[in-house]
Short mmCIF file of C-alpha atoms in Angstrom, two decimals:
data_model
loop_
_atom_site.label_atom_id
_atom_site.label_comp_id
_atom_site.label_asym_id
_atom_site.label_seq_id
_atom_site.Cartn_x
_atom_site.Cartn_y
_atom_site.Cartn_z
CA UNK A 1 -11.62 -21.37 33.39
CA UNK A 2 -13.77 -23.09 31.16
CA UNK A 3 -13.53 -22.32 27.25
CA UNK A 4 -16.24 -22.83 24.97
CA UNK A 5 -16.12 -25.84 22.61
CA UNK A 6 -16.25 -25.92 19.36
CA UNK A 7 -19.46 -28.22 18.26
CA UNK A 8 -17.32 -30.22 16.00
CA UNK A 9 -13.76 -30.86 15.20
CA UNK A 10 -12.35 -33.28 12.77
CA UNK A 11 -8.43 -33.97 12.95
CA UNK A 12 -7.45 -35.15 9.56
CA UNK A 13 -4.20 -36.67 8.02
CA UNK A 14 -2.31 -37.32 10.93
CA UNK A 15 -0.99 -41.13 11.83
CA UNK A 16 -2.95 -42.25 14.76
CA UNK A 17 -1.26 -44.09 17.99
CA UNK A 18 -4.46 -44.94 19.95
CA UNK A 19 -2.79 -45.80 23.15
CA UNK A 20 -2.28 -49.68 22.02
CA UNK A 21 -1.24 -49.43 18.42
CA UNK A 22 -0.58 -47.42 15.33
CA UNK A 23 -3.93 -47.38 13.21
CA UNK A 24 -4.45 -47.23 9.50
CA UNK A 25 -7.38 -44.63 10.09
CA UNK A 26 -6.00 -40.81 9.38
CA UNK A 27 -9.37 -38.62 10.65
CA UNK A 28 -10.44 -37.89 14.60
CA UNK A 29 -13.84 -36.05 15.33
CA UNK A 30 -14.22 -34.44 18.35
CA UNK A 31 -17.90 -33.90 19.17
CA UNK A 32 -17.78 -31.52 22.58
CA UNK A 33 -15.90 -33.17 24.83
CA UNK A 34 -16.07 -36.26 23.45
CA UNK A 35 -14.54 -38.86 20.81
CA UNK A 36 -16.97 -38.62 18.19
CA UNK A 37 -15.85 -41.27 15.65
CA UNK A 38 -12.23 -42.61 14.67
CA UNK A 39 -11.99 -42.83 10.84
CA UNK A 40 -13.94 -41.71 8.09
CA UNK A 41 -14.39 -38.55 6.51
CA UNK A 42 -14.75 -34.98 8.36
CA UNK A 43 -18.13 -34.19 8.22
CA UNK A 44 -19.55 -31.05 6.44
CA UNK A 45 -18.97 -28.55 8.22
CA UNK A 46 -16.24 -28.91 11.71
CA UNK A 47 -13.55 -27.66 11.85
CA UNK A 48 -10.52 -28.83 10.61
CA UNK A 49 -7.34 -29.36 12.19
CA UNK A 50 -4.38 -30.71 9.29
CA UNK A 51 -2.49 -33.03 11.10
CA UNK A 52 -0.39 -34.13 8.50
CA UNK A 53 3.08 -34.85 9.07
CA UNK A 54 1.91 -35.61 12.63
CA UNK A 55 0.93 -38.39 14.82
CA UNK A 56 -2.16 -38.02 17.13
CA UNK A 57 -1.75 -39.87 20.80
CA UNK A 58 -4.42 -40.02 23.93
CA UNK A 59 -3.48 -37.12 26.57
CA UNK A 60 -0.42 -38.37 28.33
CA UNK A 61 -0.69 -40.07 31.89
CA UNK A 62 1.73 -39.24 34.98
CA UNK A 63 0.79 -41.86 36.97
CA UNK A 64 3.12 -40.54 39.97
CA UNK A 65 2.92 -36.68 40.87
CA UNK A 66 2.78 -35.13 43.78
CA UNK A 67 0.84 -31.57 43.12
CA UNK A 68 1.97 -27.58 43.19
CA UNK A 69 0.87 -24.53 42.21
CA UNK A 70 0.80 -24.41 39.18
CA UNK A 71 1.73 -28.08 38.27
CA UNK A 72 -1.54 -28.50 36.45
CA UNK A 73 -1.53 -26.29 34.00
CA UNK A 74 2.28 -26.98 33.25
CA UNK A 75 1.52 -30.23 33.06
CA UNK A 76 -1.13 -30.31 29.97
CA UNK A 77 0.94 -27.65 28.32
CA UNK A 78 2.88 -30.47 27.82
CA UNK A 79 0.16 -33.02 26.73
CA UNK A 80 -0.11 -34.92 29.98
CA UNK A 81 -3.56 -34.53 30.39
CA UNK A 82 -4.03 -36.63 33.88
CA UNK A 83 -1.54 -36.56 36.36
CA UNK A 84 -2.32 -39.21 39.75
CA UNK A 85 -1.36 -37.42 42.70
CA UNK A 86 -0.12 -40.30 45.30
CA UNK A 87 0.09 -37.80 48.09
CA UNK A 88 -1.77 -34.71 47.58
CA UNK A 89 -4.65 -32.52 48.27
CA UNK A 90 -6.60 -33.10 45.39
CA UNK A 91 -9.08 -35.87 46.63
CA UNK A 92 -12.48 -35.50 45.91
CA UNK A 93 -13.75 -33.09 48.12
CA UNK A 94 -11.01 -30.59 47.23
CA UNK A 95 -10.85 -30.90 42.92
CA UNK A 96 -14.13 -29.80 42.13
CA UNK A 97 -12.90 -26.68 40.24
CA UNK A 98 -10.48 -28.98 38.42
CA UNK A 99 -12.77 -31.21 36.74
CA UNK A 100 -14.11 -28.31 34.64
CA UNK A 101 -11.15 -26.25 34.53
CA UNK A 102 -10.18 -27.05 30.67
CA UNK A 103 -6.53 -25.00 31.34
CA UNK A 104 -5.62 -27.92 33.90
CA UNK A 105 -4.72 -31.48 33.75
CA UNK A 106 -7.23 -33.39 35.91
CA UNK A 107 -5.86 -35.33 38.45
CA UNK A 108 -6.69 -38.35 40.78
CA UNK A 109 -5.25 -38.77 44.54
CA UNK A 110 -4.58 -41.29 47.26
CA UNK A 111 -4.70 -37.97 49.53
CA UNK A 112 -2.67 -38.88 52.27
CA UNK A 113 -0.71 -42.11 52.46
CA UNK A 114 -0.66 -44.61 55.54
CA UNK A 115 2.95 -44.07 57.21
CA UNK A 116 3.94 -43.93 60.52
CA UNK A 117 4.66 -40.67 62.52
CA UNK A 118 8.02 -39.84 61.28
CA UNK A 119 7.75 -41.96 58.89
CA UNK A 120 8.38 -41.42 55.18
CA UNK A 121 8.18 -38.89 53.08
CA UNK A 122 8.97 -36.48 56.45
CA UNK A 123 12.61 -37.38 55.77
CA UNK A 124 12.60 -35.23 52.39
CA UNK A 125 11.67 -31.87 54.05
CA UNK A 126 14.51 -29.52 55.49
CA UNK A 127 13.71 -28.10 58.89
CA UNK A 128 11.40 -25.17 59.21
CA UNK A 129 10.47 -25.86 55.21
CA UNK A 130 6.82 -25.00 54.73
CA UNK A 131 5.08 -25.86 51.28
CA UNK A 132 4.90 -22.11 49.12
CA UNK A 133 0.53 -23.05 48.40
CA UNK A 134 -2.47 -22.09 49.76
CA UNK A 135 -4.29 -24.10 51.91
CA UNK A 136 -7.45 -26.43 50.34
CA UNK A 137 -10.90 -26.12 51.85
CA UNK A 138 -11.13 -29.01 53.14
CA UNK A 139 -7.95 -30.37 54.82
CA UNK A 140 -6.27 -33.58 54.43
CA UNK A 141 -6.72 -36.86 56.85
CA UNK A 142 -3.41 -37.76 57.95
CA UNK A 143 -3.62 -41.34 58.52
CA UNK A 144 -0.46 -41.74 60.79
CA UNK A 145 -0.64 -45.25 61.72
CA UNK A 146 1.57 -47.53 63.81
CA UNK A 147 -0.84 -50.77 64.36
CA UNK A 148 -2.86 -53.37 62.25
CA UNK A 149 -5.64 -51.49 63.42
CA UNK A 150 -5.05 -48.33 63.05
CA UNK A 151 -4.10 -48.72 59.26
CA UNK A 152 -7.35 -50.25 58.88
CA UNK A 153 -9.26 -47.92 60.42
CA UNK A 154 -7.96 -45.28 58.20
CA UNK A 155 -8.81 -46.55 55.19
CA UNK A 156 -12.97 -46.27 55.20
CA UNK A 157 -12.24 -42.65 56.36
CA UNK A 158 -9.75 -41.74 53.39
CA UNK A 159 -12.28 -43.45 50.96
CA UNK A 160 -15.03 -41.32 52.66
CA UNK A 161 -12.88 -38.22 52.38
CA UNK A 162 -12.45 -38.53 48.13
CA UNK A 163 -9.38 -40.49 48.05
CA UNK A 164 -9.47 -42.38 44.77
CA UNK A 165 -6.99 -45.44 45.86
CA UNK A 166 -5.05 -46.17 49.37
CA UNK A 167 -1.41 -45.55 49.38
CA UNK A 168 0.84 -47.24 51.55
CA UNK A 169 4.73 -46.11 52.57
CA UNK A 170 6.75 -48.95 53.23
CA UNK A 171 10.38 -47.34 53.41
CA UNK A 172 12.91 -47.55 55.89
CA UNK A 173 14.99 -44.71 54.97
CA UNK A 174 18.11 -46.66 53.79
CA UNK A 175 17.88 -44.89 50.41
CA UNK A 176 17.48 -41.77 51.42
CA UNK A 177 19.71 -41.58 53.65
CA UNK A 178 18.23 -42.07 56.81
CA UNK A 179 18.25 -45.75 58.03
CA UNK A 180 16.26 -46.87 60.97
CA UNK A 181 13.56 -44.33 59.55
CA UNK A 182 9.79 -45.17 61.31
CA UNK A 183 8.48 -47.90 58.58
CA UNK A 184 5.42 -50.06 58.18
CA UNK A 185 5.36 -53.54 59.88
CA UNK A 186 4.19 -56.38 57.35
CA UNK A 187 1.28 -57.16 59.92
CA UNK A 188 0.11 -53.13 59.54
CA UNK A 189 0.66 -53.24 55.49
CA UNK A 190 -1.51 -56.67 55.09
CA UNK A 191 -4.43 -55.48 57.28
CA UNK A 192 -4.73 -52.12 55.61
CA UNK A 193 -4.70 -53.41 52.24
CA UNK A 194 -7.29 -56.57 53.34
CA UNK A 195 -9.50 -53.40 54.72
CA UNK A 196 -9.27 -51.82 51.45
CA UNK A 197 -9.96 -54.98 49.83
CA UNK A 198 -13.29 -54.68 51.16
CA UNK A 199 -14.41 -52.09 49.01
CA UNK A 200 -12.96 -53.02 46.26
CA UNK A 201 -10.49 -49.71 45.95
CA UNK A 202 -6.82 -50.01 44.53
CA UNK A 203 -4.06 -50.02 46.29
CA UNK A 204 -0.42 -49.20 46.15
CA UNK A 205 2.67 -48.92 47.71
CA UNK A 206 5.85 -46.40 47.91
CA UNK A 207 8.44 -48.97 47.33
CA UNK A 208 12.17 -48.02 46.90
CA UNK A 209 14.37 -51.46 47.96
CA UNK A 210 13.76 -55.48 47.14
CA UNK A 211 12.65 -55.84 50.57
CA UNK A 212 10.02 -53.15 50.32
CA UNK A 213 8.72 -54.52 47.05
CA UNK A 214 8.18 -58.20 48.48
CA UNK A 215 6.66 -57.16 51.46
CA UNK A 216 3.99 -54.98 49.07
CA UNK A 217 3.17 -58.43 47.07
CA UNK A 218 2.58 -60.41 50.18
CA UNK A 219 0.33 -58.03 51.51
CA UNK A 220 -1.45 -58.16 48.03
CA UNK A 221 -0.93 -54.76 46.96
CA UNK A 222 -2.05 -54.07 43.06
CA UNK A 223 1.14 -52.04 42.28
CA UNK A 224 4.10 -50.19 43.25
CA UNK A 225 5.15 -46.57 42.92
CA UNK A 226 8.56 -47.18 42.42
CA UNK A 227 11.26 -49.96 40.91
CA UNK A 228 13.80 -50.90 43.64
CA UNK A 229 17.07 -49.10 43.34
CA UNK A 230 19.11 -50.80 46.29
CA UNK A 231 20.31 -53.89 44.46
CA UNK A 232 19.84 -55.48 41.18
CA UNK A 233 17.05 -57.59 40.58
CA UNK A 234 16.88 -61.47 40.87
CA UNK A 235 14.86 -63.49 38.59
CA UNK A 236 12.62 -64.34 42.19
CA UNK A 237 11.58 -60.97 42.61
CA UNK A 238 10.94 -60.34 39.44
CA UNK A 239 8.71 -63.49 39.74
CA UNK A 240 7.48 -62.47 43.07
CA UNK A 241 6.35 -59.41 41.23
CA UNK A 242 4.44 -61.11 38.53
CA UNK A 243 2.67 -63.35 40.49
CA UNK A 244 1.51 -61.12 42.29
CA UNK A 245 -0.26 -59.28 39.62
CA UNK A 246 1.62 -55.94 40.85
CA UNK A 247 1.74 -53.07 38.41
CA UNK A 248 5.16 -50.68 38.40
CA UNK A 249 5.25 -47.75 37.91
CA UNK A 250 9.16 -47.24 37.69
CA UNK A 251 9.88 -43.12 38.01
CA UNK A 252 13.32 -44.13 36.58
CA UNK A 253 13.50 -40.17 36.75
CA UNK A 254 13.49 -40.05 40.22
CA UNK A 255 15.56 -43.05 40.23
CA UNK A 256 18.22 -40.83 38.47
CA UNK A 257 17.89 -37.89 40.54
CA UNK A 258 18.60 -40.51 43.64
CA UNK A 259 21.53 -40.85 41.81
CA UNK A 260 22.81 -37.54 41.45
CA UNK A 261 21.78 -36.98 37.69
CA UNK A 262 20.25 -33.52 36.98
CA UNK A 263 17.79 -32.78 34.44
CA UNK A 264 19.91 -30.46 32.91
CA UNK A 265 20.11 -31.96 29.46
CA UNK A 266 16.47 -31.74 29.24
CA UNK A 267 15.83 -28.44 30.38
CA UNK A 268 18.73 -27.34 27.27
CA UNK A 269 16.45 -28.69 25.37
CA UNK A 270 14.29 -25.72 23.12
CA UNK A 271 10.95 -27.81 23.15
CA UNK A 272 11.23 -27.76 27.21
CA UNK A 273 12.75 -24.39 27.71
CA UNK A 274 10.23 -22.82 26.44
CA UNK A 275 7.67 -23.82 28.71
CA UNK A 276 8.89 -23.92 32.23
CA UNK A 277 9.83 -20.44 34.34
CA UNK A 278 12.83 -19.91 36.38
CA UNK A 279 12.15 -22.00 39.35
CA UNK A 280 11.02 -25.23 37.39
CA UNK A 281 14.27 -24.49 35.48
CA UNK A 282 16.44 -24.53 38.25
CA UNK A 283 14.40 -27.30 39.64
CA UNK A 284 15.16 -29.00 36.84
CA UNK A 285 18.89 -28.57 36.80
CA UNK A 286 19.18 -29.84 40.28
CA UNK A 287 19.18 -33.23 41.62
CA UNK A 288 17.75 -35.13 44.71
CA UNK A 289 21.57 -37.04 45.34
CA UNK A 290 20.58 -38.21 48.13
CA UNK A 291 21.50 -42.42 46.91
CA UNK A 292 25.09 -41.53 44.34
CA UNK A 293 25.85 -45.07 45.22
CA UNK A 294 23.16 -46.45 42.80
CA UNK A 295 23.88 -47.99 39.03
CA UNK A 296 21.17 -46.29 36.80
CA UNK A 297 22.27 -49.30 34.53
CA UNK A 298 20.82 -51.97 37.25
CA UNK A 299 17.56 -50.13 37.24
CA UNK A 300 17.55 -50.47 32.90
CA UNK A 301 17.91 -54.77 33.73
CA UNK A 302 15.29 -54.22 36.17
CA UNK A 303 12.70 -52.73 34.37
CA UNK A 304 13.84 -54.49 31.25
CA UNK A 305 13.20 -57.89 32.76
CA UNK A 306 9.84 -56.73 34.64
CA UNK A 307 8.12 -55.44 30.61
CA UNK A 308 10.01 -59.13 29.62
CA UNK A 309 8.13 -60.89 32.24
CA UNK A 310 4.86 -59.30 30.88
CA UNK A 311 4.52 -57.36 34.16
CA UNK A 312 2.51 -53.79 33.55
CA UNK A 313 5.01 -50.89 33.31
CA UNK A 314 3.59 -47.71 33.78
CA UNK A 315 5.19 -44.14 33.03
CA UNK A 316 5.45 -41.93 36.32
CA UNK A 317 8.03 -39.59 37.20
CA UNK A 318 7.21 -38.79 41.16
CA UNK A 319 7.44 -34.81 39.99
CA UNK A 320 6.62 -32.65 43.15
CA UNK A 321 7.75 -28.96 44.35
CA UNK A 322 9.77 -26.04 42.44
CA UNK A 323 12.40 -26.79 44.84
CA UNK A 324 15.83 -28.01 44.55
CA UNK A 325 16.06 -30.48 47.12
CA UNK A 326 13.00 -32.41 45.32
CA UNK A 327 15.20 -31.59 42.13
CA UNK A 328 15.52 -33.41 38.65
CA UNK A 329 12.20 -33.13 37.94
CA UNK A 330 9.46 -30.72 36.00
CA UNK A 331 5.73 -31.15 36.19
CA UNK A 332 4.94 -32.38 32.21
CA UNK A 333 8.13 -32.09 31.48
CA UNK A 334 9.66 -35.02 33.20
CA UNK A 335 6.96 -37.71 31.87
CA UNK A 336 8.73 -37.31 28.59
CA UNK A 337 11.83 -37.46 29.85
CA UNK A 338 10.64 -40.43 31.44
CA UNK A 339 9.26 -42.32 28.07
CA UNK A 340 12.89 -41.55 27.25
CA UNK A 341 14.21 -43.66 30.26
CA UNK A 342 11.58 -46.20 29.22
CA UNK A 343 12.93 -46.99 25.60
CA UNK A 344 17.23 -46.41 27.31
CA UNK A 345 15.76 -49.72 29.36
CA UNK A 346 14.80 -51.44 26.21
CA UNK A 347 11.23 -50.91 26.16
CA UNK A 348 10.25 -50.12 22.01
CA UNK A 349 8.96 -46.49 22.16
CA UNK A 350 5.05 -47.82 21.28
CA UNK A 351 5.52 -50.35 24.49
CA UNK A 352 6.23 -46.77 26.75
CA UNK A 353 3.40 -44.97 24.70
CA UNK A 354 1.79 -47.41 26.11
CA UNK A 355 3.08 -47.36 29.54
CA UNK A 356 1.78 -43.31 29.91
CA UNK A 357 -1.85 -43.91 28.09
CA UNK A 358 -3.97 -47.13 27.48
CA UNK A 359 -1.70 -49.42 30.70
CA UNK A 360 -1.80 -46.92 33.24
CA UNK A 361 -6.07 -46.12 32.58
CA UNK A 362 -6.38 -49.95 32.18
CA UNK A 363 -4.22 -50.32 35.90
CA UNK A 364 -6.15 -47.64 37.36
CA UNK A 365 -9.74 -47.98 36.05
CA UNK A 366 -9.83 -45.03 34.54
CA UNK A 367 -12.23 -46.27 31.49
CA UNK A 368 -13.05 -42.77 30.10
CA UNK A 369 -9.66 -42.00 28.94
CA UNK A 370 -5.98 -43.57 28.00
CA UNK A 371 -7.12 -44.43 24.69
CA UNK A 372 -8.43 -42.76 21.27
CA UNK A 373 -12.52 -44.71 20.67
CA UNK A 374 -15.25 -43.53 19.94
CA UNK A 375 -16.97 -42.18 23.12
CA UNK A 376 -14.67 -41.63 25.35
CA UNK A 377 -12.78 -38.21 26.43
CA UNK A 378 -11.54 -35.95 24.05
CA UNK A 379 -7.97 -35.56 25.75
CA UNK A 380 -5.45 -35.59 22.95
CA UNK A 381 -1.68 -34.61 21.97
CA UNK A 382 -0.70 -33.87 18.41
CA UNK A 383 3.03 -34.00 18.13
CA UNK A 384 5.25 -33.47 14.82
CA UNK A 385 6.93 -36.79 13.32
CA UNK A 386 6.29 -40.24 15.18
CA UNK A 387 7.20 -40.80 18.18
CA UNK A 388 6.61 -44.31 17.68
CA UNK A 389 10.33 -44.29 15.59
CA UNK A 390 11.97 -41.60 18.02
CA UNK A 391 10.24 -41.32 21.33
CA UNK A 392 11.52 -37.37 21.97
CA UNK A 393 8.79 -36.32 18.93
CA UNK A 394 6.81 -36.44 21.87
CA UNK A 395 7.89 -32.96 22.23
CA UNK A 396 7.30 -31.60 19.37
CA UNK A 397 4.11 -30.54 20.66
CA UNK A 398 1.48 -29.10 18.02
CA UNK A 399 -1.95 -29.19 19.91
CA UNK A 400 -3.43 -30.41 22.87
CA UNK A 401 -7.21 -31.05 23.75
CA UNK A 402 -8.67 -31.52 27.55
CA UNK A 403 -12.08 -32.34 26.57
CA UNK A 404 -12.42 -31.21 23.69
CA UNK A 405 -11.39 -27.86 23.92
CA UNK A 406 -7.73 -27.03 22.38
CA UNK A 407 -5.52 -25.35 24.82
CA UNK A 408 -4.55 -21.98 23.54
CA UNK A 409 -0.61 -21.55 22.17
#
């Protein structure tokens, strides 16, 4: 539902983290749905929002979900005001109505990523599970492929079907439990990403071991979904990494959950409780366990040497279902819990501010948003105290804008 917008608003008094830095401007105008001017004085007449004792950050960025009912309006109640859907419904053809739905987050999606026929993510489902949503109007491509060719061929028809960038599964099930699970072949990987080269569209890859990861940078993907939880890391693939110009997005959230570590400390938490219903809750409290042999330490040194390296780190949480068996995770809620991850690994909290607003629209061409200047999208958080000092004032949520138009209490 759209709302109507108010013809100006000025935000006044509040510190301003603009997605790269703190600023010593205190005033925001939002014109419509737009960034009218940073600094200065409110002009005569807009509305004013007193943002003292706040800061004011660019809507937040998930830049790994995976959609549900529901998920996008939970997700901008808690200030993430894009979420990127790496295997969804929501390609172009299908999110229409989301784009001017002002009660949503908007997304972007990979649709359907390239994976062999019993290949990953089919792993994750109990038998006889069937997803609790209704169906889109246009249906997904499935782009089971098995062949060099076949992986190329795909990826013209997922571009022509709305999918924003190609995904690629390269997983052999070791993590999840399920070694000698159908994977990718480095010959199928390389051509599908060389096809997608061809248009110029992004690329990335579901990456969960060393292995996985190396075999993405050969083929020349632009980043990976995941940080590598089977071993620690080496300064070679960490350099491997680099030079390859990859992008990681490290969901150590999921990570966790591999692990056996619920959300359940989050979900106590007031500023969360409040906002999620019974089955994100439980969801929540619950854990994916499926990899209790991992060191949630090793993954810190990981993503602590990649951000040292000068590699791109970019905040993602791989949030999917209200179900247990995807559980650790809640759809806003987790990308928080994930800048907290980010700073535990030694990232300063402005470096993961970073990591969930100007990085991950820089990484994924998303030039409209990410960032608080003067023309571009009014999607904003205002949050009370600085959670440049203590990352979890991300939380303290005071308003939020999609466009514009502030989302009602």
């Amino acid at each position: 539902m759209k709302r109507t917008v108010m013809a100006l608003t000025a935000i006044t008094g509040a510190q301003i983290f603009d997605g790269e830095k703190t600023t010593g401007v205190r005033t925001v105008v939002i014109d419509g749905g737009r960034i009218a001017r940073v600094g200065g004085d409110a002009p005569q007449g807009s509305e004013i929002v007193d943002g003292s004792g706040a800061t004011l950050l660019p809507g937040l960025i998930d830049a790994h979900v995976h959609s549900a009912p529901g998920s996008l309006a939970l997700a901008l109640r808690f200030g993430v005001t894009t979420e990127l859907e790496m295997q969804g419904m929501n390609t172009r053809e299908n999110r229409g109505p989301i784009a001017d739905d002002d009660t949503l987050a908007d997304v972007r999606s990979s649709g359907f990523a390239i994976t062999p026929p019993g290949g990953h993510p089919s792993e994750l489902m109990p038998e006889g599970f069937r997803p609790k949503w209704d169906l889109p109007p246009v249906m997904p491509l499935m782009p089971f492929s098995t062949t060099p060719e076949e992986a190329a061929a795909f990826v013209p028809q997922l571009l022509a079907r709305g999918s924003d960038f190609i995904k690629f599964m390269i997983d052999d099930g070791s993590v999840e439990g399920h070694p000698g699970l159908p994977s990718l072949d480095q010959a199928t990987v390389n051509a599908g990403v060389a096809e997608a080269k061809k248009y110029g569209v992004l690329t990335v890859a579901h990456a969960l071991t060393v292995e996985a990861t190396r075999m993405a940078a050969e083929a020349g993907i632009d980043g990976v979904t995941h940080v590598f939880m089977d071993q620690p890391h080496t300064a070679e693939i960490i350099s491997i990494v680099k030079d390859a110009g990859m992008f990681v997005i490290p969901c150590i959230t999921l990570n966790a959950s591999m692990m056996g570590i619920t959300g359940s400390q989050l979900a106590d938490d007031p500023r969360v409780a409040a906002r999620l219903d019974s089955e994100w809750d439980r969801t929540l409290r619950s854990s994916y366990n499926r990899y209790p042999q991992g060191k949630l330490d090793d993954v810190y040194a990981t993503v602590r040497a990649l951000d040292a390296a000068g590699v791109d780190v970019l905040a993602g949480t791989d949030v999917s279902m209200p179900e247990t068996f995807f559980g650790g995770l809640a759809h806003g809620a987790s990308l928080h819990h994930e800048l907290q991850y980010l700073v535990a690994a030694g990232l300063t909290p402005s470096r993961a501010l970073r990591a969930a607003t100007a990085t991950t629209a820089r990484r994924f061409h998303l030039s409209d948003r990410g960032r608080i200047a003067e023309g571009l999208r009014a999607d904003l958080l205002l949050v009370d105290g600085d959670p440049t000092h203590d990352i979890s004032d991300t939380l303290n949520t005071r308003a939020v804008w999609r466009r514009g138009t502030r989302l009602a209490a």
